[in-house]
Coordinates of C-alpha atoms and ligand atoms in Angstrom, one line a residue:
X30 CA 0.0 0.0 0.0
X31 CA 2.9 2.3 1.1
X32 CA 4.5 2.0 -1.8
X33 CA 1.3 2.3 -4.2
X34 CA 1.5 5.7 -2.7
X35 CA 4.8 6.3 -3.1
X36 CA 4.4 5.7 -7.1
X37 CA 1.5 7.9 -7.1
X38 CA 3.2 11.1 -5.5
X39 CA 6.4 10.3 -8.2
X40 CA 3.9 10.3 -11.0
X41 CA 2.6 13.4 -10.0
X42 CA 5.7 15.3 -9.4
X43 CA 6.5 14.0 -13.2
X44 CA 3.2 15.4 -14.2
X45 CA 3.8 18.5 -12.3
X46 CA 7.2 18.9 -14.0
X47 CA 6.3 17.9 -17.2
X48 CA 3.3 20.8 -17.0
X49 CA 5.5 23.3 -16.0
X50 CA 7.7 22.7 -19.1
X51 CA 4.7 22.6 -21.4
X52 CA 5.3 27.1 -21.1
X53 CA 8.6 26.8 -22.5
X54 CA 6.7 25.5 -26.1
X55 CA 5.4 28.8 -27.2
X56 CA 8.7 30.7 -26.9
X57 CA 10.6 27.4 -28.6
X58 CA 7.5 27.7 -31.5
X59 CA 8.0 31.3 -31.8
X60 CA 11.5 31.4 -31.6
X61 CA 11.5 28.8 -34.3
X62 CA 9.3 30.8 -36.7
X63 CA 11.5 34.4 -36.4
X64 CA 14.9 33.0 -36.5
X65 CA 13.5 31.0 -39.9
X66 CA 11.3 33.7 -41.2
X67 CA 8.4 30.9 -41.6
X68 CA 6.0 33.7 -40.1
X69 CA 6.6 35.5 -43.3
X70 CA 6.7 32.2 -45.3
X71 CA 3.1 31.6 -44.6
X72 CA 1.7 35.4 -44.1
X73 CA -0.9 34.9 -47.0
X74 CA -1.4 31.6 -46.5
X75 CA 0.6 28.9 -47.9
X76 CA 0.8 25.0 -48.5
X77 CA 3.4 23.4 -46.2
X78 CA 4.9 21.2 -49.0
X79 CA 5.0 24.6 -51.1
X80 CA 7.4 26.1 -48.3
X81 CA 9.2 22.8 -47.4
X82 CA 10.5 22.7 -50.9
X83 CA 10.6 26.6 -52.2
X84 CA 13.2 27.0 -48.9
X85 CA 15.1 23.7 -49.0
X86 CA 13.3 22.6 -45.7
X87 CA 13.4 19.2 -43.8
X88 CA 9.2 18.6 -44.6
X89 CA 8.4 16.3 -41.6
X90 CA 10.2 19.2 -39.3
X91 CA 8.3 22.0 -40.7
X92 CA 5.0 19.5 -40.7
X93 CA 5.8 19.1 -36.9
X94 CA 6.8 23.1 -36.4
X95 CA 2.9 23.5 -38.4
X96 CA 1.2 21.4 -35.8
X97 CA 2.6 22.9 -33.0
X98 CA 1.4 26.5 -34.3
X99 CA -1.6 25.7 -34.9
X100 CA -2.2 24.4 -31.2
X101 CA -0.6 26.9 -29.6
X102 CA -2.7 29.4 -32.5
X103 CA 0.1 31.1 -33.6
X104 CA -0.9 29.5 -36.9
X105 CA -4.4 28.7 -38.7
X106 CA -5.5 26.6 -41.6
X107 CA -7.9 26.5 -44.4
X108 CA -8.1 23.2 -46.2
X109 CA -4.2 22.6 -47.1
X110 CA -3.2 26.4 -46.6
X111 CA -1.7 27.5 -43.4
X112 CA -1.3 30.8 -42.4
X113 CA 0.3 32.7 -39.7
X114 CA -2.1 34.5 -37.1
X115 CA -1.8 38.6 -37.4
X116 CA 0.0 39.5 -34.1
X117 CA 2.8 37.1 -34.6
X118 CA 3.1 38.6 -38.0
X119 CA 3.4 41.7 -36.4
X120 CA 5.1 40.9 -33.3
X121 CA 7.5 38.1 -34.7
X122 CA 8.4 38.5 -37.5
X123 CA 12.0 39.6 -38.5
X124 CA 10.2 41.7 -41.3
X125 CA 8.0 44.0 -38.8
X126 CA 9.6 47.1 -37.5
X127 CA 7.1 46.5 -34.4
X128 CA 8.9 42.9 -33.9
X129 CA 10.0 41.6 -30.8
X130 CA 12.4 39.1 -31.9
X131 CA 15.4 40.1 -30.6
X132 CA 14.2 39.5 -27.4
X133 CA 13.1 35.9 -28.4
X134 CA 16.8 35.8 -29.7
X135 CA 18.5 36.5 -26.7
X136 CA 16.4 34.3 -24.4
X137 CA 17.1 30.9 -26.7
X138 CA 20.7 31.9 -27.8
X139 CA 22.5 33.9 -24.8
X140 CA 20.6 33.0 -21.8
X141 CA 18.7 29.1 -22.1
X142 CA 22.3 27.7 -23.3
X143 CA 24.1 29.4 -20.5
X144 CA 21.9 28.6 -17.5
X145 CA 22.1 24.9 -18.9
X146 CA 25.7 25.3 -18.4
X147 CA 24.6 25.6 -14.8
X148 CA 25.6 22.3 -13.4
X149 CA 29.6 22.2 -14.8
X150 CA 30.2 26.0 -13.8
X151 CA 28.9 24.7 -10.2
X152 CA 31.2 22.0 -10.2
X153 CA 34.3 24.9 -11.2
X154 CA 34.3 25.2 -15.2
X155 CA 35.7 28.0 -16.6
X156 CA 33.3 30.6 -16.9
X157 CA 32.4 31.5 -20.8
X158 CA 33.2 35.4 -21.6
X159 CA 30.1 37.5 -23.2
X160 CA 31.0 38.0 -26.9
X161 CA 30.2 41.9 -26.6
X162 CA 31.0 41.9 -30.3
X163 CA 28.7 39.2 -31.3
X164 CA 25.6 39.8 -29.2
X165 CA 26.2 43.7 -28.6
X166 CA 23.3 44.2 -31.4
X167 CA 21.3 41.9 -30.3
X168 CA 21.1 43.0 -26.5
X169 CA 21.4 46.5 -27.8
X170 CA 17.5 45.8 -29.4
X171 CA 16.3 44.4 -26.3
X172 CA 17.0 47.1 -24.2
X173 CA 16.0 49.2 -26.0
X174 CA 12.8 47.2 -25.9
X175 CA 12.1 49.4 -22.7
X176 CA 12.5 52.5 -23.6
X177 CA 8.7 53.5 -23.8
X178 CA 8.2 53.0 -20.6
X179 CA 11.6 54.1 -18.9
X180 CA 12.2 57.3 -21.1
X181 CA 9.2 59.3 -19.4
X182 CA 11.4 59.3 -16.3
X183 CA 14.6 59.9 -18.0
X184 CA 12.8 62.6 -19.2
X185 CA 11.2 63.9 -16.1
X186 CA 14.5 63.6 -14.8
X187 CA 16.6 65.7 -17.0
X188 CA 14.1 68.6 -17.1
X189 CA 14.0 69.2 -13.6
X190 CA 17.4 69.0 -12.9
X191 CA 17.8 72.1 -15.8
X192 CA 20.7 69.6 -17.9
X193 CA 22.2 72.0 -20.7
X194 CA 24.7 68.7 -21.4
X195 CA 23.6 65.0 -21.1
X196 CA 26.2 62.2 -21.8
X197 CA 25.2 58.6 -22.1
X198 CA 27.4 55.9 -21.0
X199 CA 26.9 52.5 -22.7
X200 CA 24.4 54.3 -24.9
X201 CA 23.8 51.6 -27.4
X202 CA 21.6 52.4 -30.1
X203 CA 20.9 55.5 -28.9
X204 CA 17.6 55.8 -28.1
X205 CA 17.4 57.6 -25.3
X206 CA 19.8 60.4 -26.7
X207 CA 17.2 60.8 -29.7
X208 CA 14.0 61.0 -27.9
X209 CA 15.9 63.6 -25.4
X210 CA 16.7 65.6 -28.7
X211 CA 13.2 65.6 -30.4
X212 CA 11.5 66.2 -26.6
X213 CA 13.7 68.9 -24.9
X214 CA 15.1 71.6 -27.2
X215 CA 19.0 72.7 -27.1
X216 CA 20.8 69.9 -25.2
X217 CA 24.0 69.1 -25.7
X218 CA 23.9 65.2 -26.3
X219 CA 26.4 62.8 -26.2
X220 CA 26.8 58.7 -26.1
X221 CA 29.6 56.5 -25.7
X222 CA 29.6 53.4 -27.0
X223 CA 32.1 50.7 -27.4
X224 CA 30.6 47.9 -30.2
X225 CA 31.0 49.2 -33.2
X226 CA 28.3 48.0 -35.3
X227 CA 25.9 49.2 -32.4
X228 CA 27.6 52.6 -32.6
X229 CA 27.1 52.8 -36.4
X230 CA 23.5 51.9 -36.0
X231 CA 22.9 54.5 -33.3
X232 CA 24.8 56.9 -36.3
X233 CA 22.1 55.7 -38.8
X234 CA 19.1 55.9 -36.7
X235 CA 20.3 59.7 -36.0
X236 CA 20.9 60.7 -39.7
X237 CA 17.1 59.4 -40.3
X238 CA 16.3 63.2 -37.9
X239 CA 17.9 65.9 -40.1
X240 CA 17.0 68.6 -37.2
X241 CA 19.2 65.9 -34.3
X242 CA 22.9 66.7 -33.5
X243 CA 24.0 64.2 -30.9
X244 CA 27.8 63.5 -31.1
X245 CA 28.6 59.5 -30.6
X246 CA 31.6 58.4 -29.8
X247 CA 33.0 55.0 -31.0
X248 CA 34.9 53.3 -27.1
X249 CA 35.6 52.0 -24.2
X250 CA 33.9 54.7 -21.4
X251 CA 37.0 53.4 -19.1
X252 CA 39.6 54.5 -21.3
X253 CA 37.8 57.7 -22.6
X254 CA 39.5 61.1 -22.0
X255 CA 36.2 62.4 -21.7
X256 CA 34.0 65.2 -23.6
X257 CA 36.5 68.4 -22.6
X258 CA 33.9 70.1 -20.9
X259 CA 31.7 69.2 -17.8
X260 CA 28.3 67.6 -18.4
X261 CA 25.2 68.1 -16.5
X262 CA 23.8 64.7 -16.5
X263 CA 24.9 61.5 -17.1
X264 CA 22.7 58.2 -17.9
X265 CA 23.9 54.9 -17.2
X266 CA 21.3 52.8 -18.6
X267 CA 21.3 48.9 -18.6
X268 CA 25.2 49.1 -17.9
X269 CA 25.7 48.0 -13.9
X270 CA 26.3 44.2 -15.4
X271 CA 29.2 44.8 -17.1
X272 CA 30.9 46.6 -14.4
X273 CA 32.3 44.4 -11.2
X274 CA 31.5 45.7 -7.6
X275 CA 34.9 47.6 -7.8
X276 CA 34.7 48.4 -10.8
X277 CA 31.2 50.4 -10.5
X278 CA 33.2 52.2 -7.8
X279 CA 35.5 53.7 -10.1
X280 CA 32.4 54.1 -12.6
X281 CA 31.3 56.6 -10.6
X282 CA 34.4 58.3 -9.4
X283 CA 35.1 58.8 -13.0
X284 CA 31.5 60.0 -13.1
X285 CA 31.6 62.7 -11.1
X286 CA 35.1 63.9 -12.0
X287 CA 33.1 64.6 -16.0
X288 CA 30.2 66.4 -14.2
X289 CA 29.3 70.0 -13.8
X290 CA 29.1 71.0 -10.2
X291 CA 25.3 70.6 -9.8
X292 CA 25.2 67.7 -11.9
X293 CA 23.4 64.7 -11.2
X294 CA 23.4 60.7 -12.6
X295 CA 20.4 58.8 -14.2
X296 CA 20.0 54.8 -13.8
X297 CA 17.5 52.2 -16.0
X298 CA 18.7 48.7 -14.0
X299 CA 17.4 46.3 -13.2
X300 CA 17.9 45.7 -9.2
X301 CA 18.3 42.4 -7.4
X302 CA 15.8 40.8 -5.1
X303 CA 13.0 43.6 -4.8
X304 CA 10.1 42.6 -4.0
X305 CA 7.9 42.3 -6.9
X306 CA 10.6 41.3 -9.3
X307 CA 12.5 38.3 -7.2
X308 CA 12.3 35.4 -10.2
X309 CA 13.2 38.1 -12.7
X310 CA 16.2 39.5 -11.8
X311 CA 17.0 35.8 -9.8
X312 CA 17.2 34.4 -13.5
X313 CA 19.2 37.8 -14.5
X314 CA 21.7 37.8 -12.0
X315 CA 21.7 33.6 -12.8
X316 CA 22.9 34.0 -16.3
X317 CA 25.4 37.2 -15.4
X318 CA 27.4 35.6 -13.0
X319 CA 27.6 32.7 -15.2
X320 CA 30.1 34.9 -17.4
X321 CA 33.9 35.8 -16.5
X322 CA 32.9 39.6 -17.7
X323 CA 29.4 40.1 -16.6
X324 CA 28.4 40.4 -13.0
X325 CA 24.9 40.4 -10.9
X326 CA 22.9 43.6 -10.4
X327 CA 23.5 45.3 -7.0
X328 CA 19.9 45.2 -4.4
X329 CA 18.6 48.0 -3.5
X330 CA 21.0 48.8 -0.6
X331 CA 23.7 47.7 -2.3
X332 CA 23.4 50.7 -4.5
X333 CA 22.9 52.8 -2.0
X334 CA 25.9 51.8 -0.4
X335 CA 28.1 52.4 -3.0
X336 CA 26.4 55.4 -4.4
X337 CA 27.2 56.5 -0.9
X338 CA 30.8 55.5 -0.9
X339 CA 31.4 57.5 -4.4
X340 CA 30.5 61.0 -3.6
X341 CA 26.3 60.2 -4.2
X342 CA 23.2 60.3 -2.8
X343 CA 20.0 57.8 -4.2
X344 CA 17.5 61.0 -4.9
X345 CA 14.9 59.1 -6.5
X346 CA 13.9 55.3 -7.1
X347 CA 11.0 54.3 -9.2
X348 CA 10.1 51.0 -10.6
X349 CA 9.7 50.8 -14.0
X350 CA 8.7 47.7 -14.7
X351 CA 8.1 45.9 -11.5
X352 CA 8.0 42.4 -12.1
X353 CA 11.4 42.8 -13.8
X354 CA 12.4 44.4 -10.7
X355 CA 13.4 47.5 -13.4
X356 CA 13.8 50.6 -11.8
X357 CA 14.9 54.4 -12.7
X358 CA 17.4 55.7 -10.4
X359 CA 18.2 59.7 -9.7
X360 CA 21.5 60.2 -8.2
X361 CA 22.8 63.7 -7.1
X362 CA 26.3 64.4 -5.3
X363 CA 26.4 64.2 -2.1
Ligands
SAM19 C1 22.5 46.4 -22.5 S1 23.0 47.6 -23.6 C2 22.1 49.0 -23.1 C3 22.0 50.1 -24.2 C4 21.2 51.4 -23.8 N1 21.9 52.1 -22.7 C5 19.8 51.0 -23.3 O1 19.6 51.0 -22.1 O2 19.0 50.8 -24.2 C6 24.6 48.1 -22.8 C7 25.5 48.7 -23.8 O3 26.6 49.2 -23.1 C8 27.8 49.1 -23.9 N2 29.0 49.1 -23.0 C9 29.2 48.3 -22.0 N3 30.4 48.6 -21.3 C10 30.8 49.7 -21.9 C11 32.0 50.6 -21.7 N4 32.9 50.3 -20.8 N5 32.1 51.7 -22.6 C12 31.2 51.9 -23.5 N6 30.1 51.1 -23.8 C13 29.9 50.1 -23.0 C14 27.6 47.7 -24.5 O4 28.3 47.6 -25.7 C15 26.1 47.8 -24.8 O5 25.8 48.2 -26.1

């Protein structure tokens, strides 16, 4: 009887298990369809065999990749046509400028393989190092991803502290530079940042706003002489993880050595352990210390702490996207 039981409570564990991975399927399917384009291949509705053969495709893959779509709905049939359902045409595709691919990208490619690396990093393996170069354009996209929401408090931000001069640290494709430009008339704007297709896509996305003038600079913020003159803000957005505890120290020495008197520092981070966002940024912090170069986000406190040590005071801390534990961060000197 006891071990009846005991067979009973392991199936359900397996069912339980089993379950829980059955939400992994719609970000495999999706990730599946954007990396392959087979989102656009069936926009207007097309016969599997038709796409199988026009792009050289294994058929009983694609048959399988079909069936899973079209229980999960991200697909829909009519007799032998399949077609792909509007908002992953719109969301997921690589062809939409509204697409949110990259994202998809950097989940299956940077961060699944890494945390399955889990159990031989435990056991001592060498850490990999983040290829900067390879994925900078990818995590570039995905931060900016946030921008909507975190740029109304970058915003608020810079006008009340009465910036003439904003420099961005990390700035990536420049996002935040441009919508300061097109928002708040006059400022001075400039971004540092150190891949160089990133930087030359921040360039292009500029030269598409005739009226813009931000100046970006192609490097490394640690080895950077600086921008000759004092600047009265500086945003370090989505940066913290590639600086080490020590390292952020001497971030924002070197910080407030390129500020104007008055001037003050704005954070997008994510922050670790907060209280609405504790599996987010567990799984963030997860795949950052996985990497000789990257490093876990700071708590709360522990920004506050070292703020403190480096000549700053937290002003202001707002979430931005709570369940992400994403926050804005004000900093003035201290
Ligand atoms: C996660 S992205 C964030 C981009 C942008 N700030 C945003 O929030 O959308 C971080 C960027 O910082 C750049 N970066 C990291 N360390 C840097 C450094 N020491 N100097 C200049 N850029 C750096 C990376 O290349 C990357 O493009």
């Amino acid at each position: 009887m006891l071990e009846t039981i005991k067979e009973w409570r392991r199936l359900l564990q397996a069912r339980k298990w089993m379950k829980q991975n059955a939400s992994f399927l719609p970000a495999w399917h999706a990730y599946v369809g954007y990396e392959s384009d087979l989102f656009d291949a069936f926009a207007e509705g097309e016969e599997a065999a038709t796409v199988a053969a026009n792009r050289g495709l294994d058929p009983q893959l694609l048959q399988n990749w079909i069936d899973t779509g079209l229980v999960l709905g991200h697909l829909s049939r009519q007799e032998e046509r399949i077609q792909t359902a509007p908002t992953m045409l719109q969301y997921v595709s690589k062809s939409s400028p509204q697409s949110v691919g990259a994202l998809l990208h950097e989940m299956m490619e940077l961060h699944i393989p890494t945390l399955l690396r889990f159990p031989e990093l435990l056991k001592g393996e060498q850490k990999p190092s983040f290829e900067n170069e390879k994925f900078g354009s990818t995590v570039a996209a995905t931060s900016s991803l946030l921008e909507k929401l975190a740029f109304p408090k970058v915003s608020h931000w810079v006008k009340n502290s009465h910036a003439q001069s904003v420099l961005d640290i990390g700035c990536g494709h420049g996002g935040y530079l441009l919508k300061l430009a097109t928002k708040i008339e006059g400022l001075k704007l400039i971004g540092i940042e150190q891949n160089e297709d990133v930087v030359l896509q921040a360039r292009k996305d500029t030269s598409s706003s005739p009226d813009v003038s931000i100046e970006f600079v192609h490097g490394d913020f640690r080895q950077w002489e600086g921008p000759g003159e004092p600047v009265d803000l500086i945003m370090m957005n989505n940066i913290l993880h590639y600086f080490s505890p020590d390292q952020r120290g001497v971030l924002l020495d070197r910080a407030r050595q390129l500020l104007s008197k008055n001037g003050s520092v704005s954070m997008i981070t994510p922050l670790y352990m907060t209280s609405s966002g504790k599996a987010f940024s567990a799984a963030f912090n997860n795949f950052m210390s996985s990497h000789e170069n990257l490093y876990g986000f700071p708590t709360e406190a522990e920004l506050e702490t070292i703020a403190g040590e480096h000549g700053f005071r937290v002003k202001e801390k707002h979430p931005v996207i709570r369940e992400g534990s994403w926050y804005f961060v004000g900093l003035e000197q201290a």
